[in-house]
Amino acid sequence: MALSPDLIRKYNRPVPRYTSYPSVPFWENNVTERDWDVLVRKAFDQFGKEEGISLYIHLPFCESLCTYCGCNKRITKNHQVETPYIQALLEEWQKYLAIFQSKPKISAIHLGGGTPTFFSPESLSFLISTILESADKNAKKVFSFEGHPNNTTYEHLATLAKLGFDRVSYGIQDFDLDVQKAIHRIQPFEKVKEATDNARNLGYSSVNFDLVYGLPHQTLATLSSTFDKVEELKPERIAFYSYAHLPSTFPAQKSYHNYLPDETEKRALYEFGKERLLELGYEEVGMDHFALPDDPLCLAKKTGELHRNFMGYTTLATKMLLGLGASSISDVWYGFAQNEKSVECYQREIDKDRIPIVKGHHLSEFDLGVRQVILNLICRGEAEVPFSIWDQLPASSLESIREMENEELLNSTGLHIQISEEGMGVVRNVCSLFDLRMLEKNETKTQFSKAI
Ligand code: SF4
């Protein structure tokens, strides 16, 4: 059932996306480089050796700026940046190997950006094969990358397939030409089809399309024709994201400020898109994510094994995710750390023989409990809240839980919260009621995107 316009107005406010708890703006920044060594070592000994580790590698370069973009990227056409950057990534990896003191097992690699396919197939091959030479591969590994449909060549796909990659995610956003012009990302359907066909011909088991609703010039009619094209290519997974309009942080977004759908129109776009996806046979996996029924993401949801980390929803519940590269965030369960954001600072710190972290958070026992509640709500739509946490909730949260119950967005029985199907549309708001780090500061940060 769709959310009513009144509920949309009420709940459409800035809230974290809960890819971590605490969210980055509420980190205490209580992690020194020495502490980070200790946390990484502890996580490696406790989980990493057994489960394997996940690696997120940030490749920040793009040849041209998409005006809607909120990623950490560097726009350049100079491909000489590839070699020194890859060198820095490998040096960072060496530093982690030194902390582990034994050969790690890699369960997942995800190349994100920026545009990973800005890098030549040779550069990517050198990077990945060097990392893999120093590690074992988990039998159930998941290797994936983000590809720009305009520059993901057959060679990129073939090179990465040889290294074990079998999942690719293409940033589509919208197939409509007026929308593409406004966001400065022209990519013809034929290019997307070619990139998708190439992946399938090379044996990739999963293609994901990222689509966005709430973009300038988007209407129900343009979105309908976008979904006709999606139907033609039928990717295994679809992420259907809400466009985040934050022009004070990303000034290029000002260029189309007057052409954005309003809140109600934006929600109608989402409801329309969701309906189409369900008609096409996709199942809703979690906030923003849809997949075909036999995709591992759907199966993980059914078996309760869905996990969420800085990369979004995942089937791999590894408790150790290391982020390599400028701005990457690592999550070693007991702590988070983020690397220097600018490419130059990142490379400079590596040259000084440092792990280039600039901020972090060491989770307390209490944080770990709240984190599990939020993970359960956002991955499974329900949670048993320990009394020690419930007892700390401010009156405003208890009042909001009662209101949401009256609005049929959730059910609260004792210490158990069950979110309704409709309530999953505002799951971030539900999570925020338990976000004690944010609540104790009594502030919401405007840099968060709005919930709807
Ligand atoms: S290619 Fe991706 S990361 Fe680069 S500017 Fe466009 S949206 Fe942003």
Short mmCIF file of C-alpha atoms and ligand atoms in Angstrom, two decimals:
data_model
loop_
_atom_site.label_atom_id
_atom_site.label_comp_id
_atom_site.label_asym_id
_atom_site.label_seq_id
_atom_site.Cartn_x
_atom_site.Cartn_y
_atom_site.Cartn_z
CA MET A 1 0.00 0.00 0.00
CA ALA A 2 1.26 3.50 -0.85
CA LEU A 3 2.03 6.07 1.84
CA SER A 4 -0.58 8.84 2.04
CA PRO A 5 0.48 12.39 1.05
CA ASP A 6 0.14 13.42 4.71
CA LEU A 7 2.55 10.71 5.84
CA ILE A 8 4.95 11.60 3.03
CA ARG A 9 4.98 15.23 4.19
CA LYS A 10 5.43 14.18 7.79
CA TYR A 11 8.29 11.72 7.29
CA ASN A 12 10.16 13.28 4.41
CA ARG A 13 12.97 14.81 6.43
CA PRO A 14 16.74 14.30 6.55
CA VAL A 15 17.67 10.97 8.15
CA PRO A 16 20.76 8.76 7.88
CA ARG A 17 20.82 5.88 5.40
CA TYR A 18 22.14 3.57 8.12
CA THR A 19 24.92 1.98 6.16
CA SER A 20 26.63 2.24 9.55
CA TYR A 21 25.70 2.87 13.15
CA PRO A 22 26.66 5.38 14.39
CA SER A 23 26.37 7.36 11.15
CA VAL A 24 29.57 9.11 10.12
CA PRO A 25 28.63 12.62 11.44
CA PHE A 26 28.11 11.11 14.90
CA TRP A 27 31.42 9.28 15.11
CA GLU A 28 33.44 10.25 18.15
CA ASN A 29 36.69 10.24 16.22
CA ASN A 30 38.31 8.33 19.04
CA VAL A 31 40.51 6.10 16.86
CA THR A 32 44.22 6.77 16.45
CA GLU A 33 46.34 4.94 13.89
CA ARG A 34 47.64 2.72 16.69
CA ASP A 35 44.07 1.96 17.88
CA TRP A 36 43.12 1.11 14.31
CA ASP A 37 45.95 -1.44 14.08
CA VAL A 38 44.65 -3.08 17.27
CA LEU A 39 41.01 -3.10 16.11
CA VAL A 40 41.91 -4.55 12.70
CA ARG A 41 44.06 -7.25 14.29
CA LYS A 42 41.32 -8.15 16.78
CA ALA A 43 38.67 -8.38 14.03
CA PHE A 44 41.00 -10.38 11.79
CA ASP A 45 41.70 -12.91 14.55
CA GLN A 46 38.06 -13.15 15.64
CA PHE A 47 36.20 -13.12 12.31
CA GLY A 48 38.47 -12.37 9.38
CA LYS A 49 40.46 -15.62 9.43
CA GLU A 50 37.31 -17.73 9.47
CA GLU A 51 34.77 -15.73 7.43
CA GLY A 52 37.26 -14.07 5.14
CA ILE A 53 37.40 -10.34 4.57
CA SER A 54 35.55 -8.05 2.19
CA LEU A 55 37.46 -5.39 0.29
CA TYR A 56 35.96 -2.20 -1.05
CA ILE A 57 38.34 -0.42 -3.42
CA HIS A 58 37.55 3.18 -4.30
CA LEU A 59 38.63 4.26 -7.78
CA PRO A 60 37.73 7.95 -7.79
CA PHE A 61 38.42 9.21 -11.31
CA CYS A 62 35.73 10.12 -13.87
CA GLU A 63 36.16 11.72 -17.27
CA SER A 64 33.17 14.01 -16.94
CA LEU A 65 30.93 15.32 -14.17
CA CYS A 66 27.36 14.07 -13.81
CA THR A 67 25.69 17.06 -12.20
CA TYR A 68 23.53 15.04 -9.79
CA CYS A 69 26.49 13.13 -8.35
CA GLY A 70 27.06 12.90 -4.60
CA CYS A 71 30.07 10.54 -4.74
CA ASN A 72 33.64 11.34 -3.86
CA LYS A 73 35.20 11.68 -7.31
CA ARG A 74 37.91 13.50 -9.24
CA ILE A 75 37.12 14.67 -12.76
CA THR A 76 40.04 14.31 -15.16
CA LYS A 77 40.84 13.08 -18.63
CA ASN A 78 44.47 12.51 -17.69
CA HIS A 79 44.99 8.75 -17.48
CA GLN A 80 48.51 9.14 -16.11
CA VAL A 81 46.87 9.27 -12.70
CA GLU A 82 46.16 5.53 -12.90
CA THR A 83 49.61 4.14 -12.08
CA PRO A 84 50.48 6.20 -8.98
CA TYR A 85 47.00 5.69 -7.58
CA ILE A 86 47.19 1.92 -8.02
CA GLN A 87 50.62 1.94 -6.46
CA ALA A 88 49.19 3.72 -3.42
CA LEU A 89 46.32 1.20 -3.16
CA LEU A 90 48.78 -1.69 -3.20
CA GLU A 91 50.93 -0.03 -0.54
CA GLU A 92 47.86 0.44 1.62
CA TRP A 93 47.03 -3.24 1.18
CA GLN A 94 50.61 -4.13 2.20
CA LYS A 95 50.11 -2.26 5.46
CA TYR A 96 47.05 -4.37 6.25
CA LEU A 97 48.95 -7.56 5.37
CA ALA A 98 51.57 -6.53 7.90
CA ILE A 99 48.86 -6.16 10.58
CA PHE A 100 47.29 -9.56 9.80
CA GLN A 101 50.63 -11.40 10.11
CA SER A 102 49.14 -14.33 8.20
CA LYS A 103 47.74 -14.88 4.74
CA PRO A 104 44.17 -13.54 4.57
CA LYS A 105 41.21 -15.12 2.82
CA ILE A 106 39.22 -12.78 0.60
CA SER A 107 35.46 -13.28 0.48
CA ALA A 108 34.45 -10.21 -1.48
CA ILE A 109 35.91 -7.48 -3.62
CA HIS A 110 33.89 -4.55 -4.84
CA LEU A 111 35.34 -1.88 -7.11
CA GLY A 112 33.44 1.37 -6.67
CA GLY A 113 33.92 4.94 -7.65
CA GLY A 114 34.17 7.33 -9.28
CA THR A 115 34.34 5.20 -12.37
CA PRO A 116 36.32 1.97 -11.97
CA THR A 117 36.23 1.53 -15.75
CA PHE A 118 38.11 4.85 -16.10
CA PHE A 119 41.11 2.58 -15.42
CA SER A 120 42.43 0.48 -18.29
CA PRO A 121 41.86 -3.29 -18.18
CA GLU A 122 45.64 -3.65 -17.74
CA SER A 123 45.70 -1.36 -14.69
CA LEU A 124 42.75 -3.18 -13.10
CA SER A 125 44.32 -6.54 -13.84
CA PHE A 126 47.60 -5.50 -12.19
CA LEU A 127 45.77 -4.20 -9.11
CA ILE A 128 43.55 -7.24 -8.56
CA SER A 129 46.05 -9.93 -9.46
CA THR A 130 48.65 -8.40 -7.11
CA ILE A 131 46.13 -8.41 -4.26
CA LEU A 132 45.01 -11.97 -5.02
CA GLU A 133 48.61 -13.24 -5.11
CA SER A 134 48.89 -12.29 -1.44
CA ALA A 135 45.65 -13.96 -0.33
CA ASP A 136 43.46 -17.03 -0.62
CA LYS A 137 40.03 -16.81 -2.20
CA ASN A 138 36.98 -17.93 -0.25
CA ALA A 139 35.14 -20.69 -2.16
CA LYS A 140 31.97 -18.59 -1.91
CA LYS A 141 33.56 -15.32 -2.99
CA VAL A 142 31.61 -12.43 -4.49
CA PHE A 143 33.62 -10.13 -6.78
CA SER A 144 31.75 -7.22 -8.32
CA PHE A 145 32.37 -3.84 -9.88
CA GLU A 146 30.58 -0.66 -10.90
CA GLY A 147 30.79 -0.02 -14.62
CA HIS A 148 29.89 3.08 -16.57
CA PRO A 149 27.93 1.81 -19.60
CA ASN A 150 29.73 4.32 -21.84
CA ASN A 151 33.23 3.06 -21.14
CA THR A 152 32.89 -0.54 -19.92
CA THR A 153 34.53 -2.38 -22.78
CA TYR A 154 34.46 -6.05 -23.63
CA GLU A 155 38.12 -6.11 -22.51
CA HIS A 156 37.25 -4.69 -19.08
CA LEU A 157 34.59 -7.35 -18.59
CA ALA A 158 36.76 -10.17 -19.92
CA THR A 159 39.80 -9.15 -17.85
CA LEU A 160 37.81 -8.94 -14.63
CA ALA A 161 35.95 -12.19 -15.40
CA LYS A 162 39.32 -13.98 -15.65
CA LEU A 163 40.14 -12.67 -12.16
CA GLY A 164 36.89 -14.07 -10.72
CA PHE A 165 34.47 -11.17 -11.13
CA ASP A 166 30.97 -12.23 -12.10
CA ARG A 167 28.78 -9.32 -10.99
CA VAL A 168 28.59 -5.92 -12.55
CA SER A 169 26.49 -2.91 -11.65
CA TYR A 170 25.72 -0.29 -14.29
CA GLY A 171 24.75 3.25 -13.38
CA ILE A 172 21.76 3.90 -15.63
CA GLN A 173 19.75 6.45 -13.58
CA ASP A 174 17.20 7.06 -16.39
CA PHE A 175 16.98 6.29 -20.11
CA ASP A 176 15.13 9.51 -21.01
CA LEU A 177 17.26 11.90 -23.08
CA ASP A 178 15.97 15.12 -21.44
CA VAL A 179 16.72 13.72 -18.01
CA GLN A 180 20.15 12.55 -19.19
CA LYS A 181 20.93 16.00 -20.60
CA ALA A 182 19.93 17.71 -17.34
CA ILE A 183 22.16 15.43 -15.28
CA HIS A 184 24.95 15.59 -17.88
CA ARG A 185 25.09 11.87 -18.39
CA ILE A 186 24.18 10.92 -21.93
CA GLN A 187 24.25 7.18 -22.41
CA PRO A 188 22.27 5.69 -25.27
CA PHE A 189 20.21 2.54 -24.74
CA GLU A 190 22.39 0.74 -27.33
CA LYS A 191 25.48 1.31 -25.15
CA VAL A 192 23.75 -0.13 -22.11
CA LYS A 193 22.50 -3.09 -24.12
CA GLU A 194 25.95 -3.78 -25.49
CA ALA A 195 27.53 -3.63 -22.02
CA THR A 196 24.79 -5.90 -20.61
CA ASP A 197 25.01 -8.41 -23.47
CA ASN A 198 28.81 -8.50 -23.19
CA ALA A 199 28.58 -9.27 -19.47
CA ARG A 200 26.10 -12.08 -20.07
CA ASN A 201 28.10 -13.54 -22.96
CA LEU A 202 31.15 -13.63 -20.72
CA GLY A 203 29.29 -15.58 -18.02
CA TYR A 204 28.52 -12.83 -15.50
CA SER A 205 25.84 -14.27 -13.25
CA SER A 206 24.36 -10.94 -12.21
CA VAL A 207 23.87 -7.55 -13.79
CA ASN A 208 22.53 -4.73 -11.62
CA PHE A 209 21.05 -1.46 -12.87
CA ASP A 210 21.08 1.62 -10.65
CA LEU A 211 18.00 3.75 -11.37
CA VAL A 212 17.11 7.01 -9.67
CA TYR A 213 13.71 8.64 -9.06
CA GLY A 214 13.21 12.33 -8.38
CA LEU A 215 15.56 13.56 -11.12
CA PRO A 216 14.92 16.77 -13.11
CA HIS A 217 12.33 16.46 -15.91
CA GLN A 218 11.28 13.00 -14.75
CA THR A 219 7.57 12.29 -15.14
CA LEU A 220 5.47 9.15 -14.91
CA ALA A 221 5.58 8.97 -18.72
CA THR A 222 9.38 9.20 -18.96
CA LEU A 223 9.79 6.70 -16.14
CA SER A 224 7.36 4.35 -17.84
CA SER A 225 9.45 4.35 -20.99
CA THR A 226 12.62 3.85 -18.91
CA PHE A 227 11.04 0.76 -17.38
CA ASP A 228 10.09 -0.53 -20.86
CA LYS A 229 13.79 -0.51 -21.65
CA VAL A 230 14.66 -2.11 -18.32
CA GLU A 231 12.17 -4.88 -19.17
CA GLU A 232 13.96 -5.48 -22.45
CA LEU A 233 17.30 -6.06 -20.72
CA LYS A 234 15.92 -7.61 -17.50
CA PRO A 235 18.91 -7.21 -15.13
CA GLU A 236 18.96 -9.61 -12.18
CA ARG A 237 19.02 -6.75 -9.66
CA ILE A 238 17.80 -3.20 -9.56
CA ALA A 239 18.64 -0.49 -7.08
CA PHE A 240 15.95 2.18 -7.33
CA TYR A 241 17.37 5.11 -5.39
CA SER A 242 15.83 8.32 -4.22
CA TYR A 243 17.65 11.31 -5.71
CA ALA A 244 19.32 13.27 -2.92
CA HIS A 245 19.15 17.02 -3.57
CA LEU A 246 21.90 18.67 -1.53
CA PRO A 247 22.93 21.69 -3.64
CA SER A 248 24.88 23.37 -0.84
CA THR A 249 27.20 20.35 -0.74
CA PHE A 250 27.08 19.56 -4.48
CA PRO A 251 26.75 22.95 -6.27
CA ALA A 252 26.35 21.39 -9.76
CA GLN A 253 22.88 20.30 -8.64
CA LYS A 254 21.78 23.96 -8.70
CA SER A 255 21.71 23.87 -12.51
CA TYR A 256 18.32 22.10 -12.60
CA HIS A 257 16.86 23.24 -9.30
CA ASN A 258 13.64 24.46 -10.97
CA TYR A 259 12.94 21.24 -12.87
CA LEU A 260 12.70 18.80 -9.99
CA PRO A 261 9.46 16.97 -9.16
CA ASP A 262 7.87 18.07 -5.87
CA GLU A 263 7.61 15.71 -2.88
CA THR A 264 4.28 14.18 -3.88
CA GLU A 265 5.32 13.78 -7.52
CA LYS A 266 8.57 12.20 -6.39
CA ARG A 267 6.76 9.69 -4.21
CA ALA A 268 4.39 8.92 -7.10
CA LEU A 269 7.45 8.17 -9.26
CA TYR A 270 8.67 5.73 -6.63
CA GLU A 271 5.29 4.03 -6.24
CA PHE A 272 4.95 3.76 -10.01
CA GLY A 273 8.45 2.32 -10.39
CA LYS A 274 7.97 -0.14 -7.56
CA GLU A 275 4.67 -1.31 -9.06
CA ARG A 276 6.32 -1.85 -12.44
CA LEU A 277 9.19 -3.78 -10.88
CA LEU A 278 6.80 -6.07 -9.02
CA GLU A 279 4.82 -6.60 -12.25
CA LEU A 280 8.06 -7.50 -14.01
CA GLY A 281 8.66 -10.24 -11.44
CA TYR A 282 11.16 -8.50 -9.15
CA GLU A 283 10.88 -8.80 -5.39
CA GLU A 284 11.59 -6.00 -2.96
CA VAL A 285 14.66 -6.96 -0.96
CA GLY A 286 15.07 -3.97 1.29
CA MET A 287 15.05 -0.21 1.11
CA ASP A 288 15.63 0.72 -2.59
CA HIS A 289 16.66 -2.79 -3.68
CA PHE A 290 14.84 -5.24 -5.94
CA ALA A 291 15.94 -8.58 -7.40
CA LEU A 292 14.59 -11.49 -9.40
CA PRO A 293 13.33 -14.29 -7.11
CA ASP A 294 16.24 -16.67 -7.71
CA ASP A 295 18.89 -14.00 -7.14
CA PRO A 296 21.03 -14.60 -4.02
CA LEU A 297 19.86 -11.26 -2.57
CA CYS A 298 16.23 -12.50 -2.51
CA LEU A 299 17.28 -15.86 -1.13
CA ALA A 300 19.31 -14.13 1.62
CA LYS A 301 16.26 -12.09 2.57
CA LYS A 302 14.14 -15.23 2.84
CA THR A 303 16.69 -17.01 5.02
CA GLY A 304 17.28 -13.94 7.20
CA GLU A 305 20.89 -13.65 6.05
CA LEU A 306 20.68 -10.22 4.49
CA HIS A 307 23.35 -7.81 5.74
CA ARG A 308 23.93 -4.09 5.25
CA ASN A 309 27.20 -2.23 5.22
CA PHE A 310 28.76 0.80 3.54
CA MET A 311 28.13 -0.77 0.13
CA GLY A 312 24.41 -1.20 0.85
CA TYR A 313 22.62 -4.57 1.09
CA THR A 314 24.77 -7.65 0.68
CA THR A 315 24.45 -11.41 0.95
CA LEU A 316 27.80 -11.68 2.70
CA ALA A 317 27.64 -10.98 6.40
CA THR A 318 31.41 -10.68 6.80
CA LYS A 319 32.15 -8.62 9.86
CA MET A 320 35.34 -7.28 8.35
CA LEU A 321 35.14 -4.84 5.47
CA LEU A 322 38.32 -2.98 4.59
CA GLY A 323 38.06 0.10 2.41
CA LEU A 324 41.12 0.89 0.31
CA GLY A 325 41.60 4.18 -1.50
CA ALA A 326 40.74 7.84 -1.07
CA SER A 327 37.63 8.41 1.10
CA SER A 328 37.02 4.67 1.61
CA ILE A 329 35.42 3.59 4.85
CA SER A 330 36.39 0.43 6.71
CA ASP A 331 34.14 -1.43 9.11
CA VAL A 332 35.80 -4.00 11.36
CA TRP A 333 32.69 -4.48 13.54
CA TYR A 334 34.27 -2.97 16.65
CA GLY A 335 35.24 0.18 14.82
CA PHE A 336 34.99 2.31 11.69
CA ALA A 337 37.60 4.41 9.97
CA GLN A 338 37.58 6.64 6.92
CA ASN A 339 40.55 7.44 4.70
CA GLU A 340 41.69 10.87 3.55
CA LYS A 341 39.17 12.13 1.00
CA SER A 342 41.39 13.92 -1.46
CA VAL A 343 43.52 11.86 -3.81
CA GLU A 344 46.62 13.97 -3.10
CA CYS A 345 46.31 13.74 0.69
CA TYR A 346 45.63 10.02 0.46
CA GLN A 347 48.74 9.42 -1.65
CA ARG A 348 50.82 11.71 0.56
CA GLU A 349 49.90 9.78 3.71
CA ILE A 350 50.71 6.49 2.00
CA ASP A 351 54.11 7.93 1.01
CA LYS A 352 54.71 8.70 4.69
CA ASP A 353 54.15 5.01 5.37
CA ARG A 354 50.87 5.65 7.21
CA ILE A 355 47.48 4.00 6.99
CA PRO A 356 45.71 7.13 5.75
CA ILE A 357 42.76 7.23 8.13
CA VAL A 358 41.43 10.66 9.12
CA LYS A 359 38.45 9.82 11.26
CA GLY A 360 36.92 6.86 12.98
CA HIS A 361 34.77 5.51 15.73
CA HIS A 362 35.45 2.82 18.31
CA LEU A 363 32.08 1.20 19.09
CA SER A 364 31.17 0.73 22.74
CA GLU A 365 29.27 -2.37 23.90
CA PHE A 366 26.16 -0.20 23.93
CA ASP A 367 26.80 1.00 20.34
CA LEU A 368 27.13 -2.64 19.25
CA GLY A 369 23.69 -3.40 20.74
CA VAL A 370 22.04 -0.43 19.00
CA ARG A 371 23.83 -1.30 15.78
CA GLN A 372 22.30 -4.79 15.85
CA VAL A 373 18.80 -3.38 16.45
CA ILE A 374 19.16 -1.01 13.49
CA LEU A 375 20.60 -3.77 11.28
CA ASN A 376 17.65 -6.02 12.14
CA LEU A 377 15.13 -3.28 11.39
CA ILE A 378 16.64 -2.30 8.07
CA CYS A 379 17.44 -5.85 6.85
CA ARG A 380 14.56 -7.84 8.33
CA GLY A 381 11.91 -5.26 9.18
CA GLU A 382 11.79 -6.36 12.80
CA ALA A 383 13.89 -6.31 15.94
CA GLU A 384 13.87 -7.43 19.54
CA VAL A 385 15.16 -4.39 21.40
CA PRO A 386 17.21 -5.18 24.52
CA PHE A 387 15.70 -3.59 27.64
CA SER A 388 18.97 -1.73 28.30
CA ILE A 389 18.43 0.13 24.99
CA TRP A 390 14.68 0.57 25.26
CA ASP A 391 15.20 2.04 28.72
CA GLN A 392 17.43 4.77 27.26
CA LEU A 393 14.99 5.88 24.54
CA PRO A 394 13.89 9.48 25.00
CA ALA A 395 10.19 10.30 25.43
CA SER A 396 10.13 11.65 21.85
CA SER A 397 11.05 8.19 20.46
CA LEU A 398 8.43 6.41 22.58
CA GLU A 399 5.83 8.94 21.45
CA SER A 400 6.84 8.46 17.79
CA ILE A 401 6.62 4.66 18.14
CA ARG A 402 3.04 5.07 19.42
CA GLU A 403 2.19 7.44 16.56
CA MET A 404 3.66 5.09 13.97
CA GLU A 405 1.63 2.29 15.48
CA ASN A 406 -1.55 4.35 15.08
CA GLU A 407 -0.53 5.08 11.49
CA GLU A 408 -0.12 1.30 10.94
CA LEU A 409 3.54 1.72 10.03
CA LEU A 410 4.67 -0.66 12.75
CA ASN A 411 3.56 -2.93 15.56
CA SER A 412 5.19 -2.78 18.95
CA THR A 413 4.65 -5.69 21.34
CA GLY A 414 6.68 -5.53 24.53
CA LEU A 415 10.22 -4.98 23.33
CA HIS A 416 9.53 -6.26 19.83
CA ILE A 417 9.14 -3.96 16.82
CA GLN A 418 7.61 -5.28 13.60
CA ILE A 419 7.52 -2.84 10.67
CA SER A 420 4.53 -3.15 8.30
CA GLU A 421 4.90 -3.30 4.53
CA GLU A 422 3.87 0.34 4.31
CA GLY A 423 6.22 1.21 7.16
CA MET A 424 9.21 -0.19 5.21
CA GLY A 425 8.80 2.93 3.03
CA VAL A 426 9.96 4.96 6.04
CA VAL A 427 12.31 2.37 7.57
CA ARG A 428 15.05 4.99 7.93
CA ASN A 429 12.71 7.05 10.11
CA VAL A 430 11.94 3.98 12.25
CA CYS A 431 15.68 3.30 12.68
CA SER A 432 16.23 6.93 13.67
CA LEU A 433 14.01 6.44 16.75
CA PHE A 434 16.68 4.09 18.14
CA ASP A 435 19.66 6.18 16.98
CA LEU A 436 20.79 7.15 20.45
CA ARG A 437 23.99 8.78 19.19
CA MET A 438 21.94 11.19 17.10
CA LEU A 439 19.19 11.59 19.70
CA GLU A 440 21.60 12.45 22.50
CA LYS A 441 23.07 15.25 20.37
CA ASN A 442 19.49 16.37 19.78
CA GLU A 443 20.20 17.27 16.18
CA THR A 444 19.58 15.96 12.73
CA LYS A 445 22.23 16.87 10.22
CA THR A 446 21.10 18.57 7.08
CA GLN A 447 23.71 16.70 5.04
CA PHE A 448 21.55 13.58 5.29
CA SER A 449 19.27 13.06 2.35
CA LYS A 450 15.51 13.19 2.94
CA ALA A 451 13.83 9.90 3.82
CA ILE A 452 11.47 9.76 0.82
S1 SF4 B 1 30.44 8.73 -13.29
FE1 SF4 B 1 29.54 8.24 -11.29
S2 SF4 B 1 31.01 9.02 -9.77
FE2 SF4 B 1 31.54 9.95 -11.76
S3 SF4 B 1 30.52 11.93 -11.75
FE3 SF4 B 1 29.14 10.46 -12.75
S4 SF4 B 1 27.83 9.66 -11.12
FE4 SF4 B 1 29.58 10.67 -10.16
#
